[in-house]
Amino acid sequence: MIVRISSATIRNFKGLAHASFHSLEDEPVVVISGRNGTGKSQVLSAIAALWNGQYSATQHVGPYGDDCTISMSIHLTESEFEVVNEWSQRVHGLARGAADSYPISITMNRLTQTVHHPDPLPTDEVISILRNQGFQQEHPFARLDYLPATRSLASSVTPTVDLGMFRADNVLQERREFLTQSLLQDSAMVSLPDISSYLATLDYQSLIGARQGLSFQDEYDLICKAFNDATGKRILRPIMDRESGTSGIYVEVSAGITHAIDKLSSGEKSLLGLMYFVRRVSASGGVLLLDEPEQHLHPTLQAALFESMKELADRAQVFVVSHSANLISTVPPSGLLEVRPAGTGDQILRLNDQPDKMELLSLLGLTPSQVLQADGLLAVEGKTDKTFLQALFPVEMGRVHTVVAGNSNQVLATYKTLSDLSLGIPWLCLMDRDLLTDEARSNLLDSRENLHIWEQRAIESHLLSADLVHAVMTSVGKDMDLGAVKDAIRKVVDPLQEEVLGGLVDAELTRKFPPPGSSSEGSRFDKIKWHCQQYAAVNQARADAVDAITEEQRRVLAAAWKSEWARLVDPKIALASLNSELRLFRTVENLKNALLVRARDDLSVRPPGLEALRARLLAKLDLARKS
């Protein structure tokens, strides 16, 4: 049996201004994601507080006024309703009417410290029965369990068998304590059970069951198998040391190598603790709210936990707040909710209700987690650009997802794709200047407000700054004044004029004699013949003009070189030559890394072009957050 939440609306609950979702009754696993600080965890808190009656006008009414409203609707299958109706007839002597959904709602006022319930509805009695502790003890599918992100895990060296651990009244008391700690004591740390004792009790239960000849699933084996699949480690059955009389549970790391279970890593212990929580819901059904279950878990451990959650699909509904790409990628878009900052209207958007974002996933090959967890998007030409920018500006780049387009033409194609979509998040496309003239660069920028083109040839060009190179030399104990550094740079870049000239001549030939288009007449072979003839004519014209254009560009380059060499020279070649000249580092990559680190840490020598990009990116991100 499955009780499922179909919709909810939350207003002014803690830091959550307005958030709602609907039509989730067919989603067994719902993942709530989005940027930090948007109120994702409060969605779970509000739902848990409403269903379990653990709310406080003092603690829960948020900063957006004095009233807080929480409402949600529950979906029941026919069999579940029959269970409710039978219980009502048995306990109250009254039959209840079925409905498509069963709403529940409260409004709290901070000033009067009152809780107001709306006018009675015919479905209220069904909700009342579902929330009744006696009904939940008989029919656990009506329970809603909540595990917040602030949790601790005990692990003792010597396990104890607790025969009452899984008794219904003890489970109920544990749930009450969990909810009180997490919902009414904000600073409290929720404690998961001692893993050793939990496993020892499961083992003891299986022994008793076997002795009685009962047929049941061995929970100990199930958890140990999942743990072994994730870690390669095997949790052994409890053993007793005859000499000391103590018992313990050990973990086999490899053949013949074991250690006590309390020596597991914190992530491995967390996995076992969460599996306990998930297994408890699995056995009874209900709704499970999990806040950031991936905390302290390696991706392989996350995968094991998520598999356990997916196994609940036919018995429970799981709402998860998560930043884990592993989890987000396993859920269909219909089960993904994005929580946005307050001030954007409804803060919750369902991913498949955002056609532009869905199209973006398809066109750019992005995953849902890359879109949902980024403050913005940045498109760059190559992997080097991405690597350099992440080294230079780790904080700013940590807020964006970077798309590696491939080259300048593909950056422009990405620009067009993003321009045609309404994403709801800021974006910027970054291009190398290469050998673009001032006019060509301006023409590209004038019609594209979200395009950034370096003023110099490429990102590495900024690393040829004399001030930056001098600062790095000083930091490694190389004694050379700033003037000598400038001379050394000029010494290695001046011989590169011919390389630059070749690029300028090629660019000018292409500009004056552009490649031909395509013919629309004749057969396919006629078109091929026409194209080859046209290209032959273009190439002949280029060949005839090479000498004249070379001389023209040589004069232009000679006149501009003194002031424009940094914009024109190939920085990769120049940096390699500079490293050989100065003998600072064993490889040019080491030189680049040192220059990047210094530019990151020392604003006084950070090249202006790099700082201009950082400032522009930050302005876009902050403007989007304020709006």
mmCIF file of C-alpha atoms in Angstrom, residues 81-399:
data_model
loop_
_atom_site.group_PDB
_atom_site.id
_atom_site.type_symbol
_atom_site.label_atom_id
_atom_site.label_comp_id
_atom_site.label_asym_id
_atom_site.label_seq_id
_atom_site.Cartn_x
_atom_site.Cartn_y
_atom_site.Cartn_z
ATOM 1 C CA PHE A 81 -9.179 4.002 1.226
ATOM 2 C CA GLU A 82 -10.919 0.712 2.013
ATOM 3 C CA VAL A 83 -8.512 0.201 4.928
ATOM 4 C CA VAL A 84 -9.311 3.714 6.197
ATOM 5 C CA ASN A 85 -13.039 3.184 5.751
ATOM 6 C CA GLU A 86 -12.971 -0.187 7.517
ATOM 7 C CA TRP A 87 -11.073 1.313 10.451
ATOM 8 C CA SER A 88 -13.560 4.212 10.644
ATOM 9 C CA GLN A 89 -16.499 1.828 10.730
ATOM 10 C CA ARG A 90 -14.845 -0.321 13.371
ATOM 11 C CA VAL A 91 -13.733 2.520 15.632
ATOM 12 C CA HIS A 92 -16.290 5.252 14.954
ATOM 13 C CA GLY A 93 -19.172 3.304 13.506
ATOM 14 C CA LEU A 94 -19.222 5.580 10.461
ATOM 15 C CA ALA A 95 -18.445 5.008 6.790
ATOM 16 C CA ARG A 96 -16.416 7.609 4.896
ATOM 17 C CA GLY A 97 -16.737 8.851 1.329
ATOM 18 C CA ALA A 98 -13.881 8.452 -1.144
ATOM 19 C CA ALA A 99 -12.368 11.454 -2.941
ATOM 20 C CA ASP A 100 -9.754 12.136 -5.615
ATOM 21 C CA SER A 101 -7.494 13.785 -3.036
ATOM 22 C CA TYR A 102 -7.483 14.582 0.661
ATOM 23 C CA PRO A 103 -6.265 18.080 1.603
ATOM 24 C CA ILE A 104 -4.805 19.266 4.895
ATOM 25 C CA SER A 105 -3.903 22.861 5.734
ATOM 26 C CA ILE A 106 -2.922 25.180 8.581
ATOM 27 C CA THR A 107 -2.164 28.892 8.985
ATOM 28 C CA MET A 108 0.060 30.168 11.809
ATOM 29 C CA ASN A 109 0.328 33.754 13.059
ATOM 30 C CA ARG A 110 3.529 34.869 14.724
ATOM 31 C CA LEU A 111 2.024 37.846 16.581
ATOM 32 C CA THR A 112 -0.919 36.032 18.155
ATOM 33 C CA GLN A 113 0.918 32.689 18.437
ATOM 34 C CA THR A 114 -2.158 30.954 17.060
ATOM 35 C CA VAL A 115 -2.711 28.107 14.617
ATOM 36 C CA HIS A 116 -5.796 28.330 12.415
ATOM 37 C CA HIS A 117 -7.387 25.412 10.579
ATOM 38 C CA PRO A 118 -9.601 26.111 7.548
ATOM 39 C CA ASP A 119 -13.321 25.451 7.429
ATOM 40 C CA PRO A 120 -14.195 21.747 7.755
ATOM 41 C CA LEU A 121 -14.256 19.616 4.606
ATOM 42 C CA PRO A 122 -15.922 16.231 4.037
ATOM 43 C CA THR A 123 -12.457 14.714 3.622
ATOM 44 C CA ASP A 124 -11.164 15.951 6.992
ATOM 45 C CA GLU A 125 -12.163 12.748 8.781
ATOM 46 C CA VAL A 126 -10.092 10.659 6.371
ATOM 47 C CA ILE A 127 -7.075 12.880 7.045
ATOM 48 C CA SER A 128 -7.740 12.638 10.773
ATOM 49 C CA ILE A 129 -7.748 8.846 10.605
ATOM 50 C CA LEU A 130 -4.560 8.731 8.535
ATOM 51 C CA ARG A 131 -2.789 10.919 11.111
ATOM 52 C CA ASN A 132 -4.152 8.956 14.061
ATOM 53 C CA GLN A 133 -1.308 7.226 15.909
ATOM 54 C CA GLY A 134 -3.423 4.162 16.570
ATOM 55 C CA PHE A 135 -4.206 3.836 12.873
ATOM 56 C CA GLN A 136 -0.545 4.371 11.948
ATOM 57 C CA GLN A 137 0.519 1.686 14.402
ATOM 58 C CA GLU A 138 -1.834 -0.779 12.711
ATOM 59 C CA HIS A 139 -1.179 0.565 9.207
ATOM 60 C CA PRO A 140 2.333 2.093 8.913
ATOM 61 C CA PHE A 141 1.724 3.099 5.291
ATOM 62 C CA ALA A 142 0.145 6.308 6.673
ATOM 63 C CA ARG A 143 3.371 7.412 8.361
ATOM 64 C CA LEU A 144 5.593 10.198 7.152
ATOM 65 C CA ASP A 145 9.231 9.883 8.271
ATOM 66 C CA TYR A 146 11.703 12.752 8.138
ATOM 67 C CA LEU A 147 15.479 12.609 8.420
ATOM 68 C CA PRO A 148 17.173 16.046 8.399
ATOM 69 C CA ALA A 149 20.693 16.786 7.198
ATOM 70 C CA THR A 150 22.000 17.400 10.735
ATOM 71 C CA ARG A 151 22.457 13.879 12.009
ATOM 72 C CA SER A 152 24.981 11.864 13.946
ATOM 73 C CA LEU A 153 25.732 8.184 13.985
ATOM 74 C CA ALA A 154 26.794 6.067 16.950
ATOM 75 C CA SER A 155 29.015 3.040 16.526
ATOM 76 C CA SER A 156 30.120 1.016 19.530
ATOM 77 C CA VAL A 157 32.919 -1.525 19.741
ATOM 78 C CA THR A 158 30.738 -4.008 21.622
ATOM 79 C CA PRO A 159 27.233 -4.410 20.189
ATOM 80 C CA THR A 160 24.207 -5.095 22.335
ATOM 81 C CA VAL A 161 21.042 -6.901 21.330
ATOM 82 C CA ASP A 162 17.968 -4.743 21.886
ATOM 83 C CA LEU A 163 14.932 -7.004 21.705
ATOM 84 C CA GLY A 164 12.618 -4.011 21.700
ATOM 85 C CA MET A 165 14.341 -2.100 18.912
ATOM 86 C CA PHE A 166 11.776 -3.030 16.285
ATOM 87 C CA ARG A 167 8.757 -3.203 18.572
ATOM 88 C CA ALA A 168 5.927 -1.041 17.243
ATOM 89 C CA ASP A 169 5.648 1.213 20.303
ATOM 90 C CA ASN A 170 9.420 1.745 20.394
ATOM 91 C CA VAL A 171 9.492 2.616 16.696
ATOM 92 C CA LEU A 172 6.662 5.075 17.301
ATOM 93 C CA GLN A 173 8.511 6.674 20.211
ATOM 94 C CA GLU A 174 11.688 6.908 18.149
ATOM 95 C CA ARG A 175 9.751 8.649 15.367
ATOM 96 C CA ARG A 176 8.328 11.179 17.825
ATOM 97 C CA GLU A 177 11.797 11.958 19.154
ATOM 98 C CA PHE A 178 13.184 12.301 15.628
ATOM 99 C CA LEU A 179 10.439 14.719 14.646
ATOM 100 C CA THR A 180 10.638 16.779 17.832
ATOM 101 C CA GLN A 181 14.405 17.086 17.554
ATOM 102 C CA SER A 182 14.395 17.987 13.886
ATOM 103 C CA LEU A 183 11.317 20.234 13.683
ATOM 104 C CA LEU A 184 11.069 21.966 17.057
ATOM 105 C CA GLN A 185 14.715 21.991 18.138
ATOM 106 C CA ASP A 186 16.495 23.577 15.189
ATOM 107 C CA SER A 187 19.963 23.252 16.672
ATOM 108 C CA ALA A 188 19.495 19.636 17.718
ATOM 109 C CA MET A 189 21.461 16.839 16.112
ATOM 110 C CA VAL A 190 19.285 13.866 15.205
ATOM 111 C CA SER A 191 20.966 10.618 16.224
ATOM 112 C CA LEU A 192 20.744 7.469 14.154
ATOM 113 C CA PRO A 193 20.897 4.151 16.031
ATOM 114 C CA ASP A 194 24.108 2.386 16.924
ATOM 115 C CA ILE A 195 25.010 0.396 13.822
ATOM 116 C CA SER A 196 26.627 -2.502 15.688
ATOM 117 C CA SER A 197 23.616 -2.993 17.945
ATOM 118 C CA TYR A 198 21.220 -2.605 15.037
ATOM 119 C CA LEU A 199 22.963 -5.358 13.059
ATOM 120 C CA ALA A 200 23.351 -7.576 16.129
ATOM 121 C CA THR A 201 19.616 -7.308 16.798
ATOM 122 C CA LEU A 202 18.810 -8.176 13.176
ATOM 123 C CA ASP A 203 21.085 -11.212 13.436
ATOM 124 C CA TYR A 204 19.444 -12.317 16.678
ATOM 125 C CA GLN A 205 15.993 -11.914 15.140
ATOM 126 C CA SER A 206 17.004 -14.133 12.214
ATOM 127 C CA LEU A 207 18.231 -16.790 14.667
ATOM 128 C CA ILE A 208 14.933 -16.727 16.551
ATOM 129 C CA GLY A 209 12.975 -16.815 13.304
ATOM 130 C CA ALA A 210 14.968 -19.788 12.030
ATOM 131 C CA ARG A 211 14.477 -21.625 15.320
ATOM 132 C CA GLN A 212 10.725 -21.073 15.056
ATOM 133 C CA GLY A 213 10.703 -22.157 11.421
ATOM 134 C CA LEU A 214 9.385 -18.789 10.241
ATOM 135 C CA SER A 215 9.698 -17.718 6.625
ATOM 136 C CA PHE A 216 10.994 -14.154 6.263
ATOM 137 C CA GLN A 217 13.612 -12.028 4.512
ATOM 138 C CA ASP A 218 16.947 -11.924 6.297
ATOM 139 C CA GLU A 219 17.440 -8.157 6.682
ATOM 140 C CA TYR A 220 21.005 -8.684 7.888
ATOM 141 C CA ASP A 221 21.958 -10.386 4.636
ATOM 142 C CA LEU A 222 20.162 -7.777 2.533
ATOM 143 C CA ILE A 223 22.038 -4.876 4.115
ATOM 144 C CA CYS A 224 25.372 -6.700 4.074
ATOM 145 C CA LYS A 225 24.970 -7.599 0.405
ATOM 146 C CA ALA A 226 24.204 -3.985 -0.553
ATOM 147 C CA PHE A 227 27.198 -2.832 1.494
ATOM 148 C CA ASN A 228 29.457 -5.409 -0.148
ATOM 149 C CA ASP A 229 28.285 -4.387 -3.624
ATOM 150 C CA ALA A 230 29.139 -0.759 -2.858
ATOM 151 C CA THR A 231 32.431 -1.166 -1.009
ATOM 152 C CA GLY A 232 33.791 -4.631 -1.726
ATOM 153 C CA LYS A 233 33.872 -5.185 2.053
ATOM 154 C CA ARG A 234 31.969 -8.029 3.691
ATOM 155 C CA ILE A 235 30.232 -7.551 7.034
ATOM 156 C CA LEU A 236 30.520 -10.842 8.907
ATOM 157 C CA ARG A 237 28.004 -12.328 11.298
ATOM 158 C CA PRO A 238 28.599 -11.542 15.000
ATOM 159 C CA ILE A 239 31.209 -13.749 16.661
ATOM 160 C CA MET A 240 32.232 -14.354 20.271
ATOM 161 C CA ASP A 241 35.745 -14.431 21.691
ATOM 162 C CA ARG A 242 35.770 -17.420 24.067
ATOM 163 C CA GLU A 243 38.718 -16.188 26.073
ATOM 164 C CA SER A 244 37.382 -12.710 26.801
ATOM 165 C CA GLY A 245 33.707 -13.563 26.557
ATOM 166 C CA THR A 246 33.038 -10.501 24.387
ATOM 167 C CA SER A 247 31.117 -10.506 21.135
ATOM 168 C CA GLY A 248 31.593 -8.281 18.118
ATOM 169 C CA ILE A 249 30.890 -7.690 14.456
ATOM 170 C CA TYR A 250 33.824 -7.619 12.074
ATOM 171 C CA VAL A 251 34.336 -6.489 8.506
ATOM 172 C CA GLU A 252 36.412 -8.497 6.027
ATOM 173 C CA VAL A 253 38.418 -6.026 3.951
ATOM 174 C CA SER A 254 40.178 -8.699 1.900
ATOM 175 C CA ALA A 255 40.829 -12.402 2.261
ATOM 176 C CA GLY A 256 41.862 -13.003 5.864
ATOM 177 C CA ILE A 257 42.058 -9.301 6.754
ATOM 178 C CA THR A 258 39.353 -8.068 9.137
ATOM 179 C CA HIS A 259 38.693 -5.168 11.470
ATOM 180 C CA ALA A 260 35.978 -4.246 13.955
ATOM 181 C CA ILE A 261 32.894 -2.602 12.465
ATOM 182 C CA ASP A 262 33.517 0.611 14.417
ATOM 183 C CA LYS A 263 36.680 1.107 12.307
ATOM 184 C CA LEU A 264 34.632 1.763 9.172
ATOM 185 C CA SER A 265 34.921 5.240 7.685
ATOM 186 C CA SER A 266 32.342 7.881 8.590
ATOM 187 C CA GLY A 267 30.892 7.592 5.085
ATOM 188 C CA GLU A 268 30.502 3.825 5.377
ATOM 189 C CA LYS A 269 28.857 4.186 8.780
ATOM 190 C CA SER A 270 26.516 6.835 7.381
ATOM 191 C CA LEU A 271 25.542 4.476 4.572
ATOM 192 C CA LEU A 272 24.633 1.738 7.047
ATOM 193 C CA GLY A 273 22.672 4.185 9.210
ATOM 194 C CA LEU A 274 20.702 5.501 6.262
ATOM 195 C CA MET A 275 20.060 1.965 5.058
ATOM 196 C CA TYR A 276 18.527 1.252 8.461
ATOM 197 C CA PHE A 277 16.216 4.222 8.030
ATOM 198 C CA VAL A 278 15.297 3.274 4.462
ATOM 199 C CA ARG A 279 14.775 -0.397 5.337
ATOM 200 C CA ARG A 280 12.422 0.555 8.153
ATOM 201 C CA VAL A 281 10.231 2.465 5.722
ATOM 202 C CA SER A 282 10.596 -0.326 3.169
ATOM 203 C CA ALA A 283 9.092 -2.811 5.592
ATOM 204 C CA SER A 284 6.047 -0.676 6.366
ATOM 205 C CA GLY A 285 5.493 1.733 3.477
ATOM 206 C CA GLY A 286 4.703 5.409 3.888
ATOM 207 C CA VAL A 287 6.419 8.621 2.875
ATOM 208 C CA LEU A 288 10.114 9.203 3.533
ATOM 209 C CA LEU A 289 11.660 12.691 3.545
ATOM 210 C CA LEU A 290 15.475 12.645 3.323
ATOM 211 C CA ASP A 291 17.603 15.778 3.477
ATOM 212 C CA GLU A 292 20.967 15.461 1.689
ATOM 213 C CA PRO A 293 21.476 11.719 2.201
ATOM 214 C CA GLU A 294 24.712 11.931 0.202
ATOM 215 C CA GLN A 295 26.542 13.819 2.978
ATOM 216 C CA HIS A 296 29.907 12.165 3.745
ATOM 217 C CA LEU A 297 29.218 9.485 1.131
ATOM 218 C CA HIS A 298 31.616 8.615 -1.671
ATOM 219 C CA PRO A 299 29.838 8.380 -5.061
ATOM 220 C CA THR A 300 29.993 4.574 -4.943
ATOM 221 C CA LEU A 301 28.273 4.630 -1.551
ATOM 222 C CA GLN A 302 25.715 7.101 -2.861
ATOM 223 C CA ALA A 303 24.852 4.667 -5.639
ATOM 224 C CA ALA A 304 24.206 1.883 -3.122
ATOM 225 C CA LEU A 305 21.912 4.098 -1.054
ATOM 226 C CA PHE A 306 20.006 5.288 -4.108
ATOM 227 C CA GLU A 307 19.448 1.712 -5.226
ATOM 228 C CA SER A 308 17.914 1.030 -1.810
ATOM 229 C CA MET A 309 15.624 4.018 -2.236
ATOM 230 C CA LYS A 310 14.537 2.955 -5.712
ATOM 231 C CA GLU A 311 13.552 -0.427 -4.300
ATOM 232 C CA LEU A 312 10.915 1.411 -2.241
ATOM 233 C CA ALA A 313 9.007 2.431 -5.385
ATOM 234 C CA ASP A 314 6.181 -0.063 -4.964
ATOM 235 C CA ARG A 315 5.820 0.465 -1.202
ATOM 236 C CA ALA A 316 6.586 4.102 -0.427
ATOM 237 C CA GLN A 317 7.205 7.585 -1.765
ATOM 238 C CA VAL A 318 10.553 9.260 -1.172
ATOM 239 C CA PHE A 319 11.240 13.007 -1.245
ATOM 240 C CA VAL A 320 14.964 13.779 -1.312
ATOM 241 C CA VAL A 321 16.828 17.073 -1.122
ATOM 242 C CA SER A 322 20.078 16.435 -2.949
ATOM 243 C CA HIS A 323 23.020 17.978 -4.775
ATOM 244 C CA SER A 324 24.236 14.584 -5.939
ATOM 245 C CA ALA A 325 24.602 14.229 -9.690
ATOM 246 C CA ASN A 326 24.373 10.456 -9.181
ATOM 247 C CA LEU A 327 20.908 10.696 -7.672
ATOM 248 C CA ILE A 328 19.580 13.445 -9.929
ATOM 249 C CA SER A 329 20.608 11.484 -13.014
ATOM 250 C CA THR A 330 18.588 8.438 -11.916
ATOM 251 C CA VAL A 331 15.282 10.303 -11.601
ATOM 252 C CA PRO A 332 13.123 11.186 -14.630
ATOM 253 C CA PRO A 333 12.534 14.918 -15.252
ATOM 254 C CA SER A 334 8.951 14.556 -14.022
ATOM 255 C CA GLY A 335 10.349 13.771 -10.563
ATOM 256 C CA LEU A 336 12.834 16.667 -10.434
ATOM 257 C CA LEU A 337 11.871 19.871 -8.624
ATOM 258 C CA GLU A 338 14.034 22.989 -8.800
ATOM 259 C CA VAL A 339 13.860 25.451 -5.904
ATOM 260 C CA ARG A 340 14.751 29.002 -6.926
ATOM 261 C CA PRO A 341 15.586 32.050 -4.768
ATOM 262 C CA ALA A 342 12.774 33.978 -3.103
ATOM 263 C CA GLY A 343 11.368 36.870 -5.095
ATOM 264 C CA THR A 344 10.866 34.846 -8.268
ATOM 265 C CA GLY A 345 7.180 34.056 -7.687
ATOM 266 C CA ASP A 346 6.626 30.369 -7.077
ATOM 267 C CA GLN A 347 10.043 29.125 -5.992
ATOM 268 C CA ILE A 348 9.469 25.545 -7.150
ATOM 269 C CA LEU A 349 9.587 24.584 -10.797
ATOM 270 C CA ARG A 350 9.263 21.057 -12.125
ATOM 271 C CA LEU A 351 11.960 20.338 -14.672
ATOM 272 C CA ASN A 352 9.631 18.892 -17.294
ATOM 273 C CA ASP A 353 7.461 22.031 -16.962
ATOM 274 C CA GLN A 354 10.424 24.088 -18.243
ATOM 275 C CA PRO A 355 10.623 23.320 -21.982
ATOM 276 C CA ASP A 356 13.595 25.640 -22.542
ATOM 277 C CA LYS A 357 15.690 23.855 -19.946
ATOM 278 C CA MET A 358 14.641 20.486 -21.312
ATOM 279 C CA GLU A 359 15.700 21.633 -24.784
ATOM 280 C CA LEU A 360 18.997 22.879 -23.376
ATOM 281 C CA LEU A 361 19.706 19.426 -21.938
ATOM 282 C CA SER A 362 19.200 17.959 -25.390
ATOM 283 C CA LEU A 363 21.001 20.581 -27.477
ATOM 284 C CA LEU A 364 24.114 20.977 -25.315
ATOM 285 C CA GLY A 365 24.245 17.477 -23.867
ATOM 286 C CA LEU A 366 23.883 18.688 -20.289
ATOM 287 C CA THR A 367 22.567 16.666 -17.372
ATOM 288 C CA PRO A 368 19.754 17.865 -15.093
ATOM 289 C CA SER A 369 22.159 18.285 -12.169
ATOM 290 C CA GLN A 370 24.372 20.609 -14.225
ATOM 291 C CA VAL A 371 21.431 22.896 -14.947
ATOM 292 C CA LEU A 372 19.659 22.699 -11.587
ATOM 293 C CA GLN A 373 22.679 23.339 -9.380
ATOM 294 C CA ALA A 374 24.353 26.171 -11.273
ATOM 295 C CA ASP A 375 23.860 29.889 -10.696
ATOM 296 C CA GLY A 376 24.708 30.408 -14.361
ATOM 297 C CA LEU A 377 26.217 28.980 -17.539
ATOM 298 C CA LEU A 378 29.551 29.881 -19.126
ATOM 299 C CA ALA A 379 30.479 28.664 -22.615
ATOM 300 C CA VAL A 380 34.187 28.592 -23.521
ATOM 301 C CA GLU A 381 36.158 27.370 -26.518
ATOM 302 C CA GLY A 382 38.341 24.667 -25.016
ATOM 303 C CA LYS A 383 39.279 22.673 -21.945
ATOM 304 C CA THR A 384 42.279 24.932 -21.317
ATOM 305 C CA ASP A 385 39.992 27.940 -20.903
ATOM 306 C CA LYS A 386 37.894 26.027 -18.382
ATOM 307 C CA THR A 387 40.930 24.776 -16.454
ATOM 308 C CA PHE A 388 42.597 28.198 -16.335
ATOM 309 C CA LEU A 389 39.432 29.994 -15.228
ATOM 310 C CA GLN A 390 38.741 27.450 -12.491
ATOM 311 C CA ALA A 391 42.284 27.939 -11.208
ATOM 312 C CA LEU A 392 42.012 31.736 -11.392
ATOM 313 C CA PHE A 393 38.529 32.221 -9.966
ATOM 314 C CA PRO A 394 37.508 29.111 -7.999
ATOM 315 C CA VAL A 395 34.678 30.849 -6.118
ATOM 316 C CA GLU A 396 33.035 32.457 -9.141
ATOM 317 C CA MET A 397 33.554 29.412 -11.367
ATOM 318 C CA GLY A 398 32.121 27.205 -8.644
ATOM 319 C CA ARG A 399 28.796 28.966 -9.159
#
